[in-house]
Short mmCIF file of C-alpha atoms and ligand atoms in Angstrom, two decimals:
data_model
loop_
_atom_site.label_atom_id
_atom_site.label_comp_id
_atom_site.label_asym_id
_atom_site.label_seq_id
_atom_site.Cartn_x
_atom_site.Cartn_y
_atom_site.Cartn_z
CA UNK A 1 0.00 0.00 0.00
CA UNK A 2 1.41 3.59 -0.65
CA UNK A 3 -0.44 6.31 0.59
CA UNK A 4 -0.01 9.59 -0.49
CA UNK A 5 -0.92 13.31 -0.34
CA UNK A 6 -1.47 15.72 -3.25
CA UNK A 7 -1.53 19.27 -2.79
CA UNK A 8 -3.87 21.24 -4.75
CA UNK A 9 -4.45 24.54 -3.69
CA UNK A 10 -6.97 25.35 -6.70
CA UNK A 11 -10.05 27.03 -5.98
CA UNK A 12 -13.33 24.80 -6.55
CA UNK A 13 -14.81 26.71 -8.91
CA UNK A 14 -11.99 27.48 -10.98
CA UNK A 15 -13.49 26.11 -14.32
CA UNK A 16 -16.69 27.71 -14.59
CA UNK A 17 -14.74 30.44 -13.56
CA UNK A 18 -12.67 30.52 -16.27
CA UNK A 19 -15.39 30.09 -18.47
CA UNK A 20 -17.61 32.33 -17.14
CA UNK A 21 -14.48 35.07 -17.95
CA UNK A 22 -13.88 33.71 -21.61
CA UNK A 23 -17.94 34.47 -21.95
CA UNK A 24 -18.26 37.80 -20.84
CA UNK A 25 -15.24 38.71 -22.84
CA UNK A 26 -17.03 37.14 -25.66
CA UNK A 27 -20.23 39.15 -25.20
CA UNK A 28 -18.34 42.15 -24.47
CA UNK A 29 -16.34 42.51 -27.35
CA UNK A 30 -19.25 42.22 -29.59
CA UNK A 31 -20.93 45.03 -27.15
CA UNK A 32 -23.91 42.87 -25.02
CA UNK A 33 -23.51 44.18 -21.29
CA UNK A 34 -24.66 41.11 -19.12
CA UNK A 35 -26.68 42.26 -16.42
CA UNK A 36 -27.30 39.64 -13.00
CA UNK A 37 -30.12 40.59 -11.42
CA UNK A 38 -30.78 39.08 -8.28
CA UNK A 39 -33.27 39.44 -5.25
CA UNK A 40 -35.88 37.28 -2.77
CA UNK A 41 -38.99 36.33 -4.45
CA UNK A 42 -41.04 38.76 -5.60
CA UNK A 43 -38.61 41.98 -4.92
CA UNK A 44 -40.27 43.01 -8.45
CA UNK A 45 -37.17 41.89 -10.98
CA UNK A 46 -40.14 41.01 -13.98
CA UNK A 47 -41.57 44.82 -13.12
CA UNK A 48 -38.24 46.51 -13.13
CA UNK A 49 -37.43 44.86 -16.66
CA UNK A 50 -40.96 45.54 -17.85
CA UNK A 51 -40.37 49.72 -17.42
CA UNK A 52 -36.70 48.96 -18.97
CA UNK A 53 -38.11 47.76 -21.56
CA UNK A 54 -40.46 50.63 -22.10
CA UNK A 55 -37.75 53.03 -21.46
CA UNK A 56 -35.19 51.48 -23.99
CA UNK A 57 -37.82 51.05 -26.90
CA UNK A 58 -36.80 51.80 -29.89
CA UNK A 59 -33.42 52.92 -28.61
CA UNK A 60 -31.55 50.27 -27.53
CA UNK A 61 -32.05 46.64 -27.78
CA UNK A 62 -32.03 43.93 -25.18
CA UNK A 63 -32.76 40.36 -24.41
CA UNK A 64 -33.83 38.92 -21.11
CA UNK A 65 -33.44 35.19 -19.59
CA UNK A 66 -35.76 34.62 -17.22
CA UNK A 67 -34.22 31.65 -14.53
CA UNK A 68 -37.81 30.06 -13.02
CA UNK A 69 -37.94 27.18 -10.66
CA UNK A 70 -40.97 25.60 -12.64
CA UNK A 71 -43.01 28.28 -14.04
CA UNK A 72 -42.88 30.36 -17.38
CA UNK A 73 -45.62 33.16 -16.24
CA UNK A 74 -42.44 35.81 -15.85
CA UNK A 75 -41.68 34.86 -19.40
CA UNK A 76 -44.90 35.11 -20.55
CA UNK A 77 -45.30 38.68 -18.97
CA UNK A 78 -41.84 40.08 -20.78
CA UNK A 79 -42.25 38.11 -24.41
CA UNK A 80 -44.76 40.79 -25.90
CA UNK A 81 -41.78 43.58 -24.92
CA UNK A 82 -38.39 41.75 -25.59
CA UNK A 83 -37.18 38.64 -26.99
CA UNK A 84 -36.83 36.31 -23.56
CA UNK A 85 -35.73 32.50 -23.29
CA UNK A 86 -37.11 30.81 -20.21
CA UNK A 87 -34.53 28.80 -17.98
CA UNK A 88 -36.29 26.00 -16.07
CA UNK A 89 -34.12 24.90 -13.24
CA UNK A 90 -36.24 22.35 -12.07
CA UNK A 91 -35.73 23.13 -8.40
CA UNK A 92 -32.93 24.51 -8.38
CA UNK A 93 -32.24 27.28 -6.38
CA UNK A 94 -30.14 29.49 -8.58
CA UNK A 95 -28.73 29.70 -12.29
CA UNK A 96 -25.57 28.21 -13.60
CA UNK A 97 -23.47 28.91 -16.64
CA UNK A 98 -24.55 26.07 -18.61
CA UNK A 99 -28.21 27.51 -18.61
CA UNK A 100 -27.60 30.52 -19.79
CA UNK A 101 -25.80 29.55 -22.69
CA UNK A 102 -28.50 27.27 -23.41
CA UNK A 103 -30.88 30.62 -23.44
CA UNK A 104 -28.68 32.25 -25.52
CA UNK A 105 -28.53 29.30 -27.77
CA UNK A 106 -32.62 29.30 -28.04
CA UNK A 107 -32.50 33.20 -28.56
CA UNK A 108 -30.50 32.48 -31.46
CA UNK A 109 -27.41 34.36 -29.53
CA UNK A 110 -28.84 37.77 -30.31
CA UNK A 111 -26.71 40.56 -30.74
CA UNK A 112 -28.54 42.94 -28.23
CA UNK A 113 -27.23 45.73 -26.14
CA UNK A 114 -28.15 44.59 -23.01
CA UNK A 115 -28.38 40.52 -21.91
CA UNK A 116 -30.51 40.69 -18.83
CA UNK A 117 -30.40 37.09 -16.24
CA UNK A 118 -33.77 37.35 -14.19
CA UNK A 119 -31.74 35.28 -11.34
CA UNK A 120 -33.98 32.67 -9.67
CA UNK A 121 -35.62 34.41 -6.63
CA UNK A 122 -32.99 33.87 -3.89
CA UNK A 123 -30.29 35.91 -2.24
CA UNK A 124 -27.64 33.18 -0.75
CA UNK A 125 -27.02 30.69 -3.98
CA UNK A 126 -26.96 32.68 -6.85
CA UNK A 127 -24.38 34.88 -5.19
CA UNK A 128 -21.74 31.79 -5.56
CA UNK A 129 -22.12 31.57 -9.45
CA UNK A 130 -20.33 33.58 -11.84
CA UNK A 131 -22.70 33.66 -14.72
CA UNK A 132 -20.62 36.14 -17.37
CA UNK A 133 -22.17 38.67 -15.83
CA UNK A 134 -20.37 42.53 -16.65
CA UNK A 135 -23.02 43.68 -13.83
CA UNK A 136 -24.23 41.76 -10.40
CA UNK A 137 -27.41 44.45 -9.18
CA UNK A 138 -29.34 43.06 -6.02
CA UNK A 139 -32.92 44.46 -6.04
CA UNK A 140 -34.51 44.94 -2.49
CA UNK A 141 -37.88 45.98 -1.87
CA UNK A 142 -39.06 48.29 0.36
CA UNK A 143 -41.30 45.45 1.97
CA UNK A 144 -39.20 42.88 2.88
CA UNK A 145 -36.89 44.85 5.93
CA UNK A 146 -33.74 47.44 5.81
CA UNK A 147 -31.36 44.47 7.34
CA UNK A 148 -31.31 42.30 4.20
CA UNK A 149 -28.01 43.67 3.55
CA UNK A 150 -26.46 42.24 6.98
CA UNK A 151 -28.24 38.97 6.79
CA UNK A 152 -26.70 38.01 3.01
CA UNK A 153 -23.44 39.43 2.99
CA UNK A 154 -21.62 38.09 0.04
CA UNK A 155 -24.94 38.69 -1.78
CA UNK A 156 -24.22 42.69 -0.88
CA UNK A 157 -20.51 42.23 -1.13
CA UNK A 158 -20.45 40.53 -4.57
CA UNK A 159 -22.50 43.39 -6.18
CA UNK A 160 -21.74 46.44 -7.83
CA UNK A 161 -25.05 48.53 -7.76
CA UNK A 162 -28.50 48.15 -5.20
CA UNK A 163 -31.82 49.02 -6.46
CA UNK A 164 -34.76 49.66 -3.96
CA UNK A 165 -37.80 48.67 -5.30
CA UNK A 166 -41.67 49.57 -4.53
CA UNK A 167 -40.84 53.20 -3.84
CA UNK A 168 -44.26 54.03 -3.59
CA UNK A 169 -45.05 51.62 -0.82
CA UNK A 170 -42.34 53.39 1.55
CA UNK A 171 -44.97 56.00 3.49
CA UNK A 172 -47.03 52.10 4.82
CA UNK A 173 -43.66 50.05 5.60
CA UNK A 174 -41.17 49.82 8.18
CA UNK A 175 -38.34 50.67 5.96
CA UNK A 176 -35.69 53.35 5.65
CA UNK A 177 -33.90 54.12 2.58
CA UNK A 178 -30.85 55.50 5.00
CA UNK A 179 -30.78 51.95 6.58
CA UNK A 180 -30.59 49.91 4.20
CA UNK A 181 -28.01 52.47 2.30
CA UNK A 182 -25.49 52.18 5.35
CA UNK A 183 -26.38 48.74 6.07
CA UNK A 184 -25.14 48.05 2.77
CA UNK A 185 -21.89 50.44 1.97
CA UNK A 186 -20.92 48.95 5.51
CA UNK A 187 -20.52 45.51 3.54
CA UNK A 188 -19.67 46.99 -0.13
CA UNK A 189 -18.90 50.77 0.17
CA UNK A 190 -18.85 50.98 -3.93
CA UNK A 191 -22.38 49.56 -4.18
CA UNK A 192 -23.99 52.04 -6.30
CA UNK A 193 -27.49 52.88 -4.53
CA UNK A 194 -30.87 53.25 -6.54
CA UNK A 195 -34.23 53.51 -6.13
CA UNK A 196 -37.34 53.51 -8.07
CA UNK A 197 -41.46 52.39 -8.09
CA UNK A 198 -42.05 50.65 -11.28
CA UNK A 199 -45.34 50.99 -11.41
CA UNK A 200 -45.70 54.70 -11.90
CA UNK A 201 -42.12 54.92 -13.65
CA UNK A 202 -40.12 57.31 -10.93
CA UNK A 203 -36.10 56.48 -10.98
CA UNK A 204 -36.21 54.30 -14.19
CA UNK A 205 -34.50 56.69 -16.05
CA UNK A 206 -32.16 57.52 -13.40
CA UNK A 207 -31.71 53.38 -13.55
CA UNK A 208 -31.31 53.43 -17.31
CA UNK A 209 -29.17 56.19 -17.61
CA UNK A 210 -27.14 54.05 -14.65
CA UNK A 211 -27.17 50.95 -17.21
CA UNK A 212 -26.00 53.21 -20.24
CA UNK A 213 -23.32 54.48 -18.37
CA UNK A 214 -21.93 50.88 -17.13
CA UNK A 215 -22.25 49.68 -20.84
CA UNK A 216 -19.75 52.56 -22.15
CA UNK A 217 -17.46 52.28 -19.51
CA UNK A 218 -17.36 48.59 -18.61
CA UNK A 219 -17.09 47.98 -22.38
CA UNK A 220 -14.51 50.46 -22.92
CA UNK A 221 -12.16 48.07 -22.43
CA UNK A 222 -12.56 45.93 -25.13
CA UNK A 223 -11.99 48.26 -27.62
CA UNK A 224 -8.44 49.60 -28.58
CA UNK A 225 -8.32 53.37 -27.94
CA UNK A 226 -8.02 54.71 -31.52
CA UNK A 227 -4.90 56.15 -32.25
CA UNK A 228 -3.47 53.30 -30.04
CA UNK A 229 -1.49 51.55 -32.31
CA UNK B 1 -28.55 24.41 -2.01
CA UNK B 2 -26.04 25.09 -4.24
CA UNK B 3 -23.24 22.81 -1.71
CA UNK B 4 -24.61 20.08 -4.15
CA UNK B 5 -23.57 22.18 -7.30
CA UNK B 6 -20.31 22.85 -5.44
CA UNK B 7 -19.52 19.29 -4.78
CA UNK B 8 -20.19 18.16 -8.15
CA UNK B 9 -17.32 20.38 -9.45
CA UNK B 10 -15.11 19.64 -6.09
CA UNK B 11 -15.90 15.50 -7.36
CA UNK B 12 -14.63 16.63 -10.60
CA UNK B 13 -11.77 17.64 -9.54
CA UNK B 14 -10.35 15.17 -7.87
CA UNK B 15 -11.57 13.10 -10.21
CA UNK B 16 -9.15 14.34 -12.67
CA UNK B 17 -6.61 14.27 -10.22
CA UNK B 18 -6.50 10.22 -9.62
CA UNK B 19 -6.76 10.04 -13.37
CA UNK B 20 -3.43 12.21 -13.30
CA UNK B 21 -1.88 10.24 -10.23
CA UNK B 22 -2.88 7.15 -12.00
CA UNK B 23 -5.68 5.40 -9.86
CA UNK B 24 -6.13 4.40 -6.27
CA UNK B 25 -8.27 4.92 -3.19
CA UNK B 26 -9.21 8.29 -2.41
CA UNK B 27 -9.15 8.15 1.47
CA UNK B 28 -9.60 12.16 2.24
CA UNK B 29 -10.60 15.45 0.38
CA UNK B 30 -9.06 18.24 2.25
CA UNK B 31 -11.30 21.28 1.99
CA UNK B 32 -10.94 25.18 2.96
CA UNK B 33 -14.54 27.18 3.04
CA UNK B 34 -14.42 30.68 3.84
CA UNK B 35 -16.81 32.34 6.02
CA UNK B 36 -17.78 34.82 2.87
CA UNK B 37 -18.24 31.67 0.42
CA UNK B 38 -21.91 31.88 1.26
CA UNK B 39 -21.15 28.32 1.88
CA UNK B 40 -23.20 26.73 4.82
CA UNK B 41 -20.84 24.00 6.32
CA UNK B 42 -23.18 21.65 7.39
CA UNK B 43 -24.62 21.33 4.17
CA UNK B 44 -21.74 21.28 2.31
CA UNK B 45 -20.70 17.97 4.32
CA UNK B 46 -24.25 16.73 3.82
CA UNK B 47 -24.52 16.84 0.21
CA UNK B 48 -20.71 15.30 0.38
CA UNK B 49 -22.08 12.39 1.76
CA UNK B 50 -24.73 11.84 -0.24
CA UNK B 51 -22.61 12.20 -3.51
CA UNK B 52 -19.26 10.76 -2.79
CA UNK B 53 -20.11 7.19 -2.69
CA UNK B 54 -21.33 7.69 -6.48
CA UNK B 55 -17.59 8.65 -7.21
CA UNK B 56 -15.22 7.42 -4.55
CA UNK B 57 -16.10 5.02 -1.71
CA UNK B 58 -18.07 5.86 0.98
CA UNK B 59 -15.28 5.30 3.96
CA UNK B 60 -13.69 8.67 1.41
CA UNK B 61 -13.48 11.84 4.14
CA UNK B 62 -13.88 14.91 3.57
CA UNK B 63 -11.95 17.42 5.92
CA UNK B 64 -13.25 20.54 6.36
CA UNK B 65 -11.59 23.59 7.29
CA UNK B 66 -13.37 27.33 7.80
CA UNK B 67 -11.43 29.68 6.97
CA UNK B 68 -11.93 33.39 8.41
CA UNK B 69 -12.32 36.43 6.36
CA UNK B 70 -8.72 38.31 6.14
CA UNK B 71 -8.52 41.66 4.62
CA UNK B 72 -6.33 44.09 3.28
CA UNK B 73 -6.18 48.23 4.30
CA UNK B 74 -5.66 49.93 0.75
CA UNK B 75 -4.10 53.06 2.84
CA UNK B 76 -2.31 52.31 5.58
CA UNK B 77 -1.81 48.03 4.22
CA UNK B 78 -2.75 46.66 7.39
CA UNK B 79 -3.94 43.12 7.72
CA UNK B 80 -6.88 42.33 9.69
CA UNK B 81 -9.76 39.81 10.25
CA UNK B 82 -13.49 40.88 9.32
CA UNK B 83 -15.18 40.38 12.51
CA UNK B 84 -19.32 40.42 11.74
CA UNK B 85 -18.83 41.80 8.15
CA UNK B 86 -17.67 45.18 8.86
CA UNK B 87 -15.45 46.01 5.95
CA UNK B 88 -13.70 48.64 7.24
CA UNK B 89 -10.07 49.14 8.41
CA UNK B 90 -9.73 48.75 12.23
CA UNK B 91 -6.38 51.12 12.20
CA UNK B 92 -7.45 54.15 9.85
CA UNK B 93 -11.14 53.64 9.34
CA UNK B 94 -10.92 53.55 5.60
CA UNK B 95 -13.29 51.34 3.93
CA UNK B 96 -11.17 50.89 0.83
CA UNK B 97 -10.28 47.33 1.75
CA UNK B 98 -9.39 44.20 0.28
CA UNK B 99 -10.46 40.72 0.86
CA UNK B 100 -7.64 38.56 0.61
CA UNK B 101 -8.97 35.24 2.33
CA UNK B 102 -12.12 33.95 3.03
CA UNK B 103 -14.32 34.00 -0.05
CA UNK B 104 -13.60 30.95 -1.94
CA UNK B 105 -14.19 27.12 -1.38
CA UNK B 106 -10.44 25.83 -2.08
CA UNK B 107 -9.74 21.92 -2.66
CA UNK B 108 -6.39 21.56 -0.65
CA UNK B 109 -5.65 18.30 -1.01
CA UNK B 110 -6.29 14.71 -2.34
CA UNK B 111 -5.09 11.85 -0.47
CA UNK B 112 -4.89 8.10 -2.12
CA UNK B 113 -3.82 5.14 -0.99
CA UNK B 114 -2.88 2.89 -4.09
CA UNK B 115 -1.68 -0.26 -4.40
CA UNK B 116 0.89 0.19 -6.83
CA UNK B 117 4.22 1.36 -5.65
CA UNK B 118 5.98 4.14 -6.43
CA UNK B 119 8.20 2.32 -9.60
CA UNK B 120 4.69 1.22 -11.04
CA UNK B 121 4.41 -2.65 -10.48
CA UNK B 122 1.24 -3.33 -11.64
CA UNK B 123 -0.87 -5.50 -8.44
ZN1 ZN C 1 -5.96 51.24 7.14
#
């Protein structure tokens, strides 16, 4: 018998990160910002990318995957606005690369401006998977408590930008904006805070304009500066 | 429960590893988990146990090791734990700091116990 020991150091995930990078780059290059969106059930994700949709029309194109345990109904809501693919999980309790490539695949990879994932409603799983994402935004709703921030942390800390959702609903909810700010820049100090309601369309173009400026500079740096060379 | 997703690729691994090492027991999977992994121990060593025997034999252990979160000051480059998730530097009070430990699940080791010796006789 010979036993022996084989050190690894090599980080668990290191595959689907790499593939996850050579993706993004990939969509990048050909100028698709990813956006992750990610929240609890029912934070309003399928109602933020409803008035996106609106906003962008006939401006700037965009494609959304929709990640669903079993059902298709956000799917259904979005397909009469933007071209969507639905991503069954089966249970699952958050998205993985392999999915979304499939979605791409059944969009016939569309050459859009913006690639929205509609993350399956959860805020500890999909925080662990890289899914080629340029932007990670965790929605929070002004319903569901100002200490989400604290109780998910790598949720908060993987994330680049915050939006608070259900504005409207803030005068009949324990909730403060300030909270859930601080609560959050104590885990991520760069997150990028926004807010908007939706339903009667206040901060989605403060939320688009947010999106247009991501797409120029996080795409910047696929391009060689003219001049450059 | 994404522990199971994370075992399936942690399988994989080592997996590739015996192939590499050419065959043998696999006797222990030495694994670090940092506390921002958003991985939940317990669960992790559940869905282990459920999945391993599909792989490697059951008697296979898997040692697991938490692993705090360590940080970085980007002023004043001190080094400091992050007690409670409070990203901010304990020495300056700057929050421009770095995480340098603590977020990712890390396969340390493989150990196998083969019965060929180390010049190859086949058994
Ligand atoms: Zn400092």
């Amino acid at each position: 018998m010979n036993q022996r020991t084989i050190v690894v150091q090599r980080d668990v995930q290191a595959d689907q990160k790499a593939d996850a990078a050579t993706e993004r780059e990939r969509l990048g290059r050909r100028g698709t910002l990813v956006v992750n969106l990610l929240s609890s059930p029912g934070a309003g994700k399928t109602t933020l990318l409803e008035a996106t949709a609106r906003h962008f029309a006939g401006r700037r194109s965009m494609a959304v995957l929709v990640g669903d345990l079993e059902t298709d109904r956000d799917a259904k809501r979005l397909s009469p606005l933007v071209p969507v693919a639905q991503l069954t999980t089966g249970g699952a309790c958050h998205l993985e690369l392999s999915l979304v490539q499939r979605g791409l695949k059944a969009l016939g990879d569309p050459e859009v401006d913006f690639l929205f994932i509609e993350n399956v409603g959860n805020l500890v799983c999909p925080a662990s998977h890289d899914l080629a994402e340029h932007l990670r935004v965790v929605l929070i709703s002004t319903t569901e408590g100002d200490d989400k921030p604290g109780k998910y942390p790598k949720m908060f800390r993987t994330s680049q930008a915050m939006v608070i959702t259900k504005l409207d609903l803030l005068p009949h909810v324990p909730f403060s904006v300030k909270a859930v700010t601080e609560d959050a820049h104590r885990i991520q100090p760069h997150l990028k805070v926004l807010a908007n309601c939706a339903l009667d369309g206040s901060g989605i173009a403060s939320w688009c304009d947010f999106l247009e400026e991501q797409h120029q500079q996080q795409l910047a740096t696929y391009h060689e500066p003219a001049g450059n060379r | 429960m994404h522990e199971r997703s994370l075992i399936r690729s942690l399988l994989r691994q080592v997996e590739q590893i015996v192939a590499v090492e050419g065959g043998g027991k696999v006797t222990e999977i030495r694994v670090q988990v940092g506390d921002l992994s958003g991985v939940e121990p317990l669960l992790f060593q559940t869905a282990f146990d459920d999945m391993v025997p599909s792989v490697f034999s059951s008697d296979c252990r898997l040692a697991l090791e938490i692993v705090p979160v360590t940080a970085v000051c980007s002023e004043c480059e001190h080094q400091f734990e992050i007690v409670d998730f409070q990203f901010r530097c304990p020495e300056c009070q700057t929050k421009s700091v770095q995480v340098i430990q603590g977020d990712e699940v890390t396969l340390i080791s493989v150990s196998i116990n083969s019965n060929n010796s180390i010049e190859g006789v086949a058994s």
